[in-house]
C-alpha cells in the first residue's frame, strides 16, 4: 500500500518474534535493474493467466511494442532504439505490472512454509515495488527462501545483485556469529545498519530505526536552505523549515513507536534550527513555537501516528488491518 505500511509490517513481525525471545534474520534482496528487465512476452502471458480484458491487453501490447528511445549528446541524437523489455520508470501503471510479473515468487514463498508467520497469516516476505525483504527466525529457512527467490527470478530473466543485498539480525542474540547466507555460492554481507525504503534498520535487541541519518538529512537540508534564505523574516524561514526540512525527521516514524529518548533526540535537532532562525536558546524554543502556532516534533509524530493507525484499522486490506491489531497489542 505504501512505504509506511511496509515498515509497519517489518516492524510488527520483528517486535512480535523478539518479544517471544526469538532473534529474527532479515534479508534485503536487491534485483538488478528490476523494472528495466521485465520481459514483455512473459508479462503479457501472466496478464492473460489473470484473465485481463482483451481490450486492456491489446492496448498494453500495442503501447509497449511502439516504445523506443534515443541518446542525446548536446544537440546530436542517435538512431531510435526499440525497447523490447522493461516497464516505464515513473509510470503510474508500472508498479502494478511489476507486481503481477513477480507475484508467483511471493506465492511460492508463501506455499513453501519457510519464513515468519503470525497465526495463519504469512509474513515472511514483504515486497514494495522492487524492494524485497525476507524474514525468518531460522537461518536454514532463510537460505531456502533466498534459493527459491534466485531460481524463480532466473525463470523470469531477472537476477539478484548480491553486492547490494544485505542481512541484518534483530533480537537478543543479534551479536552471535552465524553462518552466511549465499546466492549461487556468493555470500551476502551481514550489516549493522540496513537501508530499507529510505530508512535504516539497526541490528539491536529490538526493532528500531537509526536516527543519525534522519538528523544528517535534516541538517543538510536546513543548512542549504538557510544559506540562501537567511535574509528572510523569521516566520517565512520557520514556514520553509517546517515544509521542507521537518519531514526528514518524521519520515516513516508514524509506522513505529519510538521511545521518549528517541523523540527527544529528534526534538533537539529541530530546536537547534529554531534557535538559529530566531537567535534564541533552547529553553525558549517551546514558547516561540507556541506563539507561532507551530507543532513540536512530538506533537507532529503523535498526530501522524493517530491518523496512520486509524486509516490502517479501517483499511480494506485485511493484512494491513491484521498488522495494525498486532501492533496495538505489542505496543500496549
mmCIF file of C-alpha atoms in Angstrom:
data_model
loop_
_atom_site.group_PDB
_atom_site.id
_atom_site.type_symbol
_atom_site.label_atom_id
_atom_site.label_comp_id
_atom_site.label_asym_id
_atom_site.label_seq_id
_atom_site.Cartn_x
_atom_site.Cartn_y
_atom_site.Cartn_z
ATOM 1 C CA UNK A 1 0.000 0.000 0.000
ATOM 2 C CA UNK A 2 2.887 2.359 0.769
ATOM 3 C CA UNK A 3 6.330 2.645 2.350
ATOM 4 C CA UNK A 4 4.867 3.245 5.822
ATOM 5 C CA UNK A 5 2.737 0.101 5.552
ATOM 6 C CA UNK A 6 5.803 -1.930 4.564
ATOM 7 C CA UNK A 7 7.782 -0.537 7.512
ATOM 8 C CA UNK A 8 4.812 -1.297 9.788
ATOM 9 C CA UNK A 9 4.779 -4.889 8.507
ATOM 10 C CA UNK A 10 8.502 -5.441 9.098
ATOM 11 C CA UNK A 11 8.442 -3.718 12.491
ATOM 12 C CA UNK A 12 5.374 -5.620 13.711
ATOM 13 C CA UNK A 13 6.786 -9.006 12.706
ATOM 14 C CA UNK A 14 10.154 -8.266 14.321
ATOM 15 C CA UNK A 15 8.551 -6.951 17.529
ATOM 16 C CA UNK A 16 6.259 -9.965 17.774
ATOM 17 C CA UNK A 17 9.042 -12.526 17.456
ATOM 18 C CA UNK A 18 11.621 -10.677 19.566
ATOM 19 C CA UNK A 19 9.040 -10.212 22.340
ATOM 20 C CA UNK A 20 8.790 -14.021 22.435
ATOM 21 C CA UNK A 21 12.574 -14.449 22.739
ATOM 22 C CA UNK A 22 13.437 -15.127 19.094
ATOM 23 C CA UNK A 23 16.116 -13.457 17.003
ATOM 24 C CA UNK A 24 14.879 -12.503 13.546
ATOM 25 C CA UNK A 25 17.032 -12.618 10.423
ATOM 26 C CA UNK A 26 16.129 -10.036 7.788
ATOM 27 C CA UNK A 27 17.487 -10.297 4.264
ATOM 28 C CA UNK A 28 17.019 -7.374 1.868
ATOM 29 C CA UNK A 29 17.430 -8.674 -1.678
ATOM 30 C CA UNK A 30 18.291 -6.301 -4.496
ATOM 31 C CA UNK A 31 17.101 -7.146 -8.003
ATOM 32 C CA UNK A 32 19.431 -5.992 -10.761
ATOM 33 C CA UNK A 33 17.647 -3.343 -12.867
ATOM 34 C CA UNK A 34 14.305 -4.854 -11.906
ATOM 35 C CA UNK A 35 11.937 -2.504 -13.760
ATOM 36 C CA UNK A 36 14.212 -2.399 -16.814
ATOM 37 C CA UNK A 37 14.383 -6.174 -17.257
ATOM 38 C CA UNK A 38 10.691 -7.092 -17.292
ATOM 39 C CA UNK A 39 10.194 -9.448 -20.248
ATOM 40 C CA UNK A 40 7.195 -8.162 -22.212
ATOM 41 C CA UNK A 41 6.096 -11.586 -23.509
ATOM 42 C CA UNK A 42 6.255 -13.144 -20.036
ATOM 43 C CA UNK A 43 4.330 -10.160 -18.625
ATOM 44 C CA UNK A 44 1.585 -10.457 -21.252
ATOM 45 C CA UNK A 45 1.295 -14.203 -20.557
ATOM 46 C CA UNK A 46 0.860 -13.527 -16.847
ATOM 47 C CA UNK A 47 -1.800 -10.919 -17.606
ATOM 48 C CA UNK A 48 -3.643 -13.427 -19.805
ATOM 49 C CA UNK A 49 -3.473 -16.006 -16.991
ATOM 50 C CA UNK A 50 -5.239 -13.422 -14.809
ATOM 51 C CA UNK A 51 -7.927 -13.005 -17.493
ATOM 52 C CA UNK A 52 -7.239 -9.321 -18.075
ATOM 53 C CA UNK A 53 -9.830 -7.940 -20.547
ATOM 54 C CA UNK A 54 -8.774 -8.288 -24.166
ATOM 55 C CA UNK A 55 -9.095 -4.545 -24.844
ATOM 56 C CA UNK A 56 -6.731 -3.669 -21.968
ATOM 57 C CA UNK A 57 -4.246 -6.346 -23.007
ATOM 58 C CA UNK A 58 -4.301 -5.211 -26.651
ATOM 59 C CA UNK A 59 -3.683 -1.620 -25.567
ATOM 60 C CA UNK A 60 -0.669 -2.642 -23.448
ATOM 61 C CA UNK A 61 0.775 -4.816 -26.228
ATOM 62 C CA UNK A 62 0.430 -2.002 -28.751
ATOM 63 C CA UNK A 63 1.812 0.563 -26.319
ATOM 64 C CA UNK A 64 4.924 -1.411 -25.416
ATOM 65 C CA UNK A 65 5.552 -2.592 -28.987
ATOM 66 C CA UNK A 66 5.874 1.070 -30.010
ATOM 67 C CA UNK A 67 8.236 2.015 -27.160
ATOM 68 C CA UNK A 68 11.558 3.426 -28.333
ATOM 69 C CA UNK A 69 14.422 5.564 -27.055
ATOM 70 C CA UNK A 70 17.376 7.542 -28.325
ATOM 71 C CA UNK A 71 20.540 9.043 -26.863
ATOM 72 C CA UNK A 72 21.054 12.805 -26.883
ATOM 73 C CA UNK A 73 24.527 14.330 -26.658
ATOM 74 C CA UNK A 74 24.302 18.139 -26.752
ATOM 75 C CA UNK A 75 22.368 18.705 -29.994
ATOM 76 C CA UNK A 76 23.218 15.362 -31.578
ATOM 77 C CA UNK A 77 20.695 12.493 -31.490
ATOM 78 C CA UNK A 78 21.339 8.801 -32.017
ATOM 79 C CA UNK A 79 19.150 6.464 -34.060
ATOM 80 C CA UNK A 80 15.973 5.194 -32.436
ATOM 81 C CA UNK A 81 16.362 2.062 -30.313
ATOM 82 C CA UNK A 82 13.348 -0.241 -29.958
ATOM 83 C CA UNK A 83 12.700 -1.193 -26.320
ATOM 84 C CA UNK A 84 11.969 -4.910 -26.074
ATOM 85 C CA UNK A 85 11.844 -5.200 -22.294
ATOM 86 C CA UNK A 86 11.170 -3.183 -19.167
ATOM 87 C CA UNK A 87 8.311 -1.092 -17.838
ATOM 88 C CA UNK A 88 8.346 2.696 -17.865
ATOM 89 C CA UNK A 89 10.250 4.277 -14.974
ATOM 90 C CA UNK A 90 7.920 6.591 -13.079
ATOM 91 C CA UNK A 91 4.800 5.318 -14.855
ATOM 92 C CA UNK A 92 1.640 5.064 -12.757
ATOM 93 C CA UNK A 93 0.891 1.593 -14.113
ATOM 94 C CA UNK A 94 4.457 0.265 -13.871
ATOM 95 C CA UNK A 95 4.368 -0.841 -10.170
ATOM 96 C CA UNK A 96 1.125 -2.741 -10.830
ATOM 97 C CA UNK A 97 2.563 -4.512 -13.876
ATOM 98 C CA UNK A 98 5.760 -5.321 -11.966
ATOM 99 C CA UNK A 99 3.718 -6.722 -9.059
ATOM 100 C CA UNK A 100 1.896 -9.034 -11.492
ATOM 101 C CA UNK A 101 5.237 -10.037 -13.004
ATOM 102 C CA UNK A 102 6.786 -11.166 -9.698
ATOM 103 C CA UNK A 103 3.640 -12.326 -7.888
ATOM 104 C CA UNK A 104 4.414 -16.007 -8.490
ATOM 105 C CA UNK A 105 7.587 -15.524 -6.435
ATOM 106 C CA UNK A 106 5.578 -14.385 -3.405
ATOM 107 C CA UNK A 107 3.061 -17.212 -3.864
ATOM 108 C CA UNK A 108 5.900 -19.739 -3.985
ATOM 109 C CA UNK A 109 7.410 -18.398 -0.760
ATOM 110 C CA UNK A 110 4.030 -18.466 0.972
ATOM 111 C CA UNK A 111 3.429 -22.108 -0.011
ATOM 112 C CA UNK A 112 6.955 -23.173 0.962
ATOM 113 C CA UNK A 113 6.287 -22.912 4.708
ATOM 114 C CA UNK A 114 9.551 -21.024 5.230
ATOM 115 C CA UNK A 115 9.634 -17.622 6.916
ATOM 116 C CA UNK A 116 7.684 -15.821 9.612
ATOM 117 C CA UNK A 117 4.021 -16.431 10.295
ATOM 118 C CA UNK A 118 1.684 -14.903 12.837
ATOM 119 C CA UNK A 119 -1.184 -17.313 13.256
ATOM 120 C CA UNK A 120 -2.282 -18.353 9.783
ATOM 121 C CA UNK A 121 -1.005 -15.167 8.147
ATOM 122 C CA UNK A 122 2.208 -15.499 6.158
ATOM 123 C CA UNK A 123 4.526 -12.528 6.743
ATOM 124 C CA UNK A 124 7.902 -13.950 5.771
ATOM 125 C CA UNK A 125 8.078 -11.798 2.663
ATOM 126 C CA UNK A 126 7.375 -8.059 2.416
ATOM 127 C CA UNK A 127 7.688 -6.505 -1.019
ATOM 128 C CA UNK A 128 7.157 -2.886 -2.051
ATOM 129 C CA UNK A 129 7.907 -2.151 -5.727
ATOM 130 C CA UNK A 130 11.251 -3.939 -6.270
ATOM 131 C CA UNK A 131 12.359 -3.858 -2.602
ATOM 132 C CA UNK A 132 12.130 -7.423 -1.320
ATOM 133 C CA UNK A 133 12.551 -8.212 2.382
ATOM 134 C CA UNK A 134 12.701 -11.815 3.636
ATOM 135 C CA UNK A 135 12.206 -12.546 7.353
ATOM 136 C CA UNK A 136 12.815 -15.765 9.239
ATOM 137 C CA UNK A 137 13.805 -16.844 12.733
ATOM 138 C CA UNK A 138 15.753 -19.733 11.169
ATOM 139 C CA UNK A 139 18.858 -19.193 9.050
ATOM 140 C CA UNK A 140 18.252 -22.541 7.312
ATOM 141 C CA UNK A 141 14.779 -21.392 6.308
ATOM 142 C CA UNK A 142 16.148 -18.029 5.205
ATOM 143 C CA UNK A 143 18.711 -19.743 2.963
ATOM 144 C CA UNK A 144 15.935 -21.868 1.463
ATOM 145 C CA UNK A 145 13.908 -18.702 0.805
ATOM 146 C CA UNK A 146 16.851 -16.988 -0.884
ATOM 147 C CA UNK A 147 17.459 -20.076 -3.053
ATOM 148 C CA UNK A 148 13.791 -20.153 -4.002
ATOM 149 C CA UNK A 149 13.873 -16.461 -4.964
ATOM 150 C CA UNK A 150 17.014 -16.947 -7.051
ATOM 151 C CA UNK A 151 15.513 -19.839 -9.012
ATOM 152 C CA UNK A 152 12.163 -18.112 -9.560
ATOM 153 C CA UNK A 153 13.770 -14.836 -10.683
ATOM 154 C CA UNK A 154 16.073 -16.601 -13.136
ATOM 155 C CA UNK A 155 12.935 -18.156 -14.643
ATOM 156 C CA UNK A 156 11.636 -14.681 -15.495
ATOM 157 C CA UNK A 157 15.021 -13.420 -16.747
ATOM 158 C CA UNK A 158 15.971 -11.487 -13.609
ATOM 159 C CA UNK A 159 18.921 -11.801 -11.257
ATOM 160 C CA UNK A 160 19.785 -10.874 -7.689
ATOM 161 C CA UNK A 161 22.524 -8.323 -7.085
ATOM 162 C CA UNK A 162 24.447 -9.971 -4.248
ATOM 163 C CA UNK A 163 26.734 -6.954 -3.764
ATOM 164 C CA UNK A 164 23.747 -4.742 -2.868
ATOM 165 C CA UNK A 165 21.852 -7.401 -0.881
ATOM 166 C CA UNK A 166 22.300 -7.429 2.911
ATOM 167 C CA UNK A 167 21.374 -9.418 6.025
ATOM 168 C CA UNK A 168 20.697 -7.999 9.484
ATOM 169 C CA UNK A 169 19.816 -9.722 12.761
ATOM 170 C CA UNK A 170 17.485 -8.287 15.397
ATOM 171 C CA UNK A 171 16.880 -9.906 18.765
ATOM 172 C CA UNK A 172 18.585 -10.962 21.982
ATOM 173 C CA UNK A 173 21.286 -12.930 20.096
ATOM 174 C CA UNK A 174 21.881 -10.406 17.316
ATOM 175 C CA UNK A 175 25.635 -10.277 18.051
ATOM 176 C CA UNK A 176 26.167 -14.029 17.751
ATOM 177 C CA UNK A 177 28.263 -15.160 14.789
ATOM 178 C CA UNK A 178 26.206 -17.113 12.258
ATOM 179 C CA UNK A 179 26.604 -18.969 9.016
ATOM 180 C CA UNK A 180 26.500 -16.699 5.968
ATOM 181 C CA UNK A 181 23.563 -16.610 3.583
ATOM 182 C CA UNK A 182 24.619 -17.003 -0.049
ATOM 183 C CA UNK A 183 23.282 -16.718 -3.591
ATOM 184 C CA UNK A 184 24.789 -19.261 -6.001
ATOM 185 C CA UNK A 185 27.793 -19.623 -3.714
ATOM 186 C CA UNK A 186 28.353 -15.871 -3.268
ATOM 187 C CA UNK A 187 27.933 -14.743 0.346
ATOM 188 C CA UNK A 188 25.623 -11.892 1.370
ATOM 189 C CA UNK A 189 27.136 -9.474 3.882
ATOM 190 C CA UNK A 190 25.843 -9.105 7.448
ATOM 191 C CA UNK A 191 25.488 -5.424 8.350
ATOM 192 C CA UNK A 192 24.921 -3.270 11.431
ATOM 193 C CA UNK A 193 22.550 -0.960 9.523
ATOM 194 C CA UNK A 194 20.294 -1.929 6.660
ATOM 195 C CA UNK A 195 18.726 0.652 4.363
ATOM 196 C CA UNK A 196 15.094 -0.143 3.656
ATOM 197 C CA UNK A 197 12.676 2.180 1.828
ATOM 198 C CA UNK A 198 14.607 5.290 2.807
ATOM 199 C CA UNK A 199 15.030 4.257 6.466
ATOM 200 C CA UNK A 200 17.900 2.495 8.216
ATOM 201 C CA UNK A 201 17.138 -0.559 10.361
ATOM 202 C CA UNK A 202 19.603 -1.192 13.200
ATOM 203 C CA UNK A 203 20.966 -4.519 14.399
ATOM 204 C CA UNK A 204 19.840 -4.487 18.030
ATOM 205 C CA UNK A 205 17.775 -6.366 20.616
ATOM 206 C CA UNK A 206 14.570 -4.778 19.322
ATOM 207 C CA UNK A 207 13.306 -3.116 16.163
ATOM 208 C CA UNK A 208 14.426 0.485 15.770
ATOM 209 C CA UNK A 209 15.261 2.980 13.070
ATOM 210 C CA UNK A 210 18.588 4.789 13.003
ATOM 211 C CA UNK A 211 18.051 8.457 13.844
ATOM 212 C CA UNK A 212 21.536 9.549 12.790
ATOM 213 C CA UNK A 213 20.705 9.505 9.071
ATOM 214 C CA UNK A 214 17.476 11.433 9.715
ATOM 215 C CA UNK A 215 19.343 14.154 11.588
ATOM 216 C CA UNK A 216 22.040 14.359 8.917
ATOM 217 C CA UNK A 217 19.425 14.819 6.171
ATOM 218 C CA UNK A 218 17.651 17.466 8.248
ATOM 219 C CA UNK A 219 20.824 19.470 8.917
ATOM 220 C CA UNK A 220 21.917 19.201 5.293
ATOM 221 C CA UNK A 221 18.539 20.449 4.088
ATOM 222 C CA UNK A 222 18.370 23.226 6.707
ATOM 223 C CA UNK A 223 21.899 24.498 6.071
ATOM 224 C CA UNK A 224 21.281 24.588 2.338
ATOM 225 C CA UNK A 225 18.020 26.482 2.811
ATOM 226 C CA UNK A 226 19.400 28.875 5.431
ATOM 227 C CA UNK A 227 22.467 29.767 3.343
ATOM 228 C CA UNK A 228 20.181 31.017 0.573
ATOM 229 C CA UNK A 229 17.321 32.470 2.630
ATOM 230 C CA UNK A 230 18.941 33.815 5.813
ATOM 231 C CA UNK A 231 17.743 37.340 4.980
ATOM 232 C CA UNK A 232 14.098 36.264 5.028
ATOM 233 C CA UNK A 233 11.930 37.105 8.035
ATOM 234 C CA UNK A 234 11.700 34.586 10.868
ATOM 235 C CA UNK A 235 8.082 33.490 10.133
ATOM 236 C CA UNK A 236 8.969 32.798 6.490
ATOM 237 C CA UNK A 237 12.067 30.826 7.462
ATOM 238 C CA UNK A 238 10.083 28.831 10.010
ATOM 239 C CA UNK A 239 7.484 28.001 7.366
ATOM 240 C CA UNK A 240 10.158 26.861 4.904
ATOM 241 C CA UNK A 241 11.895 24.708 7.515
ATOM 242 C CA UNK A 242 8.591 23.158 8.547
ATOM 243 C CA UNK A 243 7.645 22.408 4.954
ATOM 244 C CA UNK A 244 10.987 21.272 3.529
ATOM 245 C CA UNK A 245 13.199 20.153 6.436
ATOM 246 C CA UNK A 246 10.984 18.787 9.198
ATOM 247 C CA UNK A 247 9.697 15.863 7.040
ATOM 248 C CA UNK A 248 13.204 14.363 7.137
ATOM 249 C CA UNK A 249 12.813 13.906 10.910
ATOM 250 C CA UNK A 250 9.348 12.353 10.595
ATOM 251 C CA UNK A 251 9.717 10.074 7.576
ATOM 252 C CA UNK A 252 8.432 6.590 8.411
ATOM 253 C CA UNK A 253 8.086 7.411 12.110
ATOM 254 C CA UNK A 254 4.282 7.008 12.075
ATOM 255 C CA UNK A 255 4.792 3.290 11.450
ATOM 256 C CA UNK A 256 6.788 2.707 14.674
ATOM 257 C CA UNK A 257 6.582 3.530 18.380
ATOM 258 C CA UNK A 258 9.788 5.409 19.239
ATOM 259 C CA UNK A 259 10.995 5.775 22.817
ATOM 260 C CA UNK A 260 10.923 9.114 24.649
ATOM 261 C CA UNK A 261 14.698 9.445 24.299
ATOM 262 C CA UNK A 262 14.450 8.974 20.528
ATOM 263 C CA UNK A 263 11.729 11.608 20.256
ATOM 264 C CA UNK A 264 13.766 13.951 22.470
ATOM 265 C CA UNK A 265 16.754 13.475 20.170
ATOM 266 C CA UNK A 266 14.696 14.472 17.122
ATOM 267 C CA UNK A 267 13.159 17.349 19.093
ATOM 268 C CA UNK A 268 16.596 18.692 19.970
ATOM 269 C CA UNK A 269 17.638 18.561 16.318
ATOM 270 C CA UNK A 270 14.594 20.563 15.258
ATOM 271 C CA UNK A 271 15.071 23.004 18.147
ATOM 272 C CA UNK A 272 18.625 23.712 17.017
ATOM 273 C CA UNK A 273 17.282 25.044 13.732
ATOM 274 C CA UNK A 274 14.711 27.191 15.542
ATOM 275 C CA UNK A 275 17.448 28.624 17.758
ATOM 276 C CA UNK A 276 19.455 29.641 14.716
ATOM 277 C CA UNK A 277 16.461 31.248 12.996
ATOM 278 C CA UNK A 278 15.256 33.286 15.995
ATOM 279 C CA UNK A 279 18.670 33.763 17.665
ATOM 280 C CA UNK A 280 17.422 32.224 20.929
ATOM 281 C CA UNK A 281 18.481 29.479 23.347
ATOM 282 C CA UNK A 282 16.870 26.022 23.561
ATOM 283 C CA UNK A 283 14.876 26.924 26.685
ATOM 284 C CA UNK A 284 12.884 29.498 24.688
ATOM 285 C CA UNK A 285 12.023 27.264 21.729
ATOM 286 C CA UNK A 286 8.767 25.917 23.204
ATOM 287 C CA UNK A 287 7.435 29.443 23.786
ATOM 288 C CA UNK A 288 8.340 30.548 20.271
ATOM 289 C CA UNK A 289 6.681 27.525 18.679
ATOM 290 C CA UNK A 290 3.557 28.064 20.752
ATOM 291 C CA UNK A 291 3.434 31.740 19.788
ATOM 292 C CA UNK A 292 3.918 30.849 16.089
ATOM 293 C CA UNK A 293 1.270 28.066 16.304
ATOM 294 C CA UNK A 294 3.850 25.528 15.183
ATOM 295 C CA UNK A 295 3.790 21.921 16.405
ATOM 296 C CA UNK A 296 6.741 20.278 18.112
ATOM 297 C CA UNK A 297 8.227 17.054 16.753
ATOM 298 C CA UNK A 298 6.456 15.047 19.460
ATOM 299 C CA UNK A 299 3.096 16.600 18.614
ATOM 300 C CA UNK A 300 3.664 16.004 14.899
ATOM 301 C CA UNK A 301 4.592 12.363 15.475
ATOM 302 C CA UNK A 302 1.599 11.784 17.754
ATOM 303 C CA UNK A 303 -0.920 13.248 15.272
ATOM 304 C CA UNK A 304 0.649 11.391 12.334
ATOM 305 C CA UNK A 305 0.634 8.153 14.303
ATOM 306 C CA UNK A 306 -3.050 8.528 15.197
ATOM 307 C CA UNK A 307 -4.070 9.260 11.593
ATOM 308 C CA UNK A 308 -1.960 6.424 10.210
ATOM 309 C CA UNK A 309 -3.228 3.788 12.652
ATOM 310 C CA UNK A 310 -6.830 4.960 12.217
ATOM 311 C CA UNK A 311 -6.533 4.509 8.455
ATOM 312 C CA UNK A 312 -4.931 1.083 8.954
ATOM 313 C CA UNK A 313 -7.765 -0.082 11.213
ATOM 314 C CA UNK A 314 -10.357 0.838 8.584
ATOM 315 C CA UNK A 315 -8.278 -0.265 5.585
ATOM 316 C CA UNK A 316 -9.855 -2.615 3.045
ATOM 317 C CA UNK A 317 -6.672 -4.731 3.023
ATOM 318 C CA UNK A 318 -7.061 -7.475 5.620
ATOM 319 C CA UNK A 319 -3.308 -7.890 6.145
ATOM 320 C CA UNK A 320 -2.957 -4.188 6.983
ATOM 321 C CA UNK A 321 -5.824 -4.449 9.495
ATOM 322 C CA UNK A 322 -4.250 -7.588 10.969
ATOM 323 C CA UNK A 323 -0.860 -5.877 11.357
ATOM 324 C CA UNK A 324 -2.494 -2.854 12.964
ATOM 325 C CA UNK A 325 -4.194 -5.109 15.520
ATOM 326 C CA UNK A 326 -0.927 -6.826 16.430
ATOM 327 C CA UNK A 327 0.978 -3.550 16.533
ATOM 328 C CA UNK A 328 -1.532 -2.182 19.045
ATOM 329 C CA UNK A 329 -1.306 -5.391 21.089
ATOM 330 C CA UNK A 330 2.514 -5.384 21.240
ATOM 331 C CA UNK A 331 2.857 -1.665 21.989
ATOM 332 C CA UNK A 332 0.054 -1.888 24.527
#
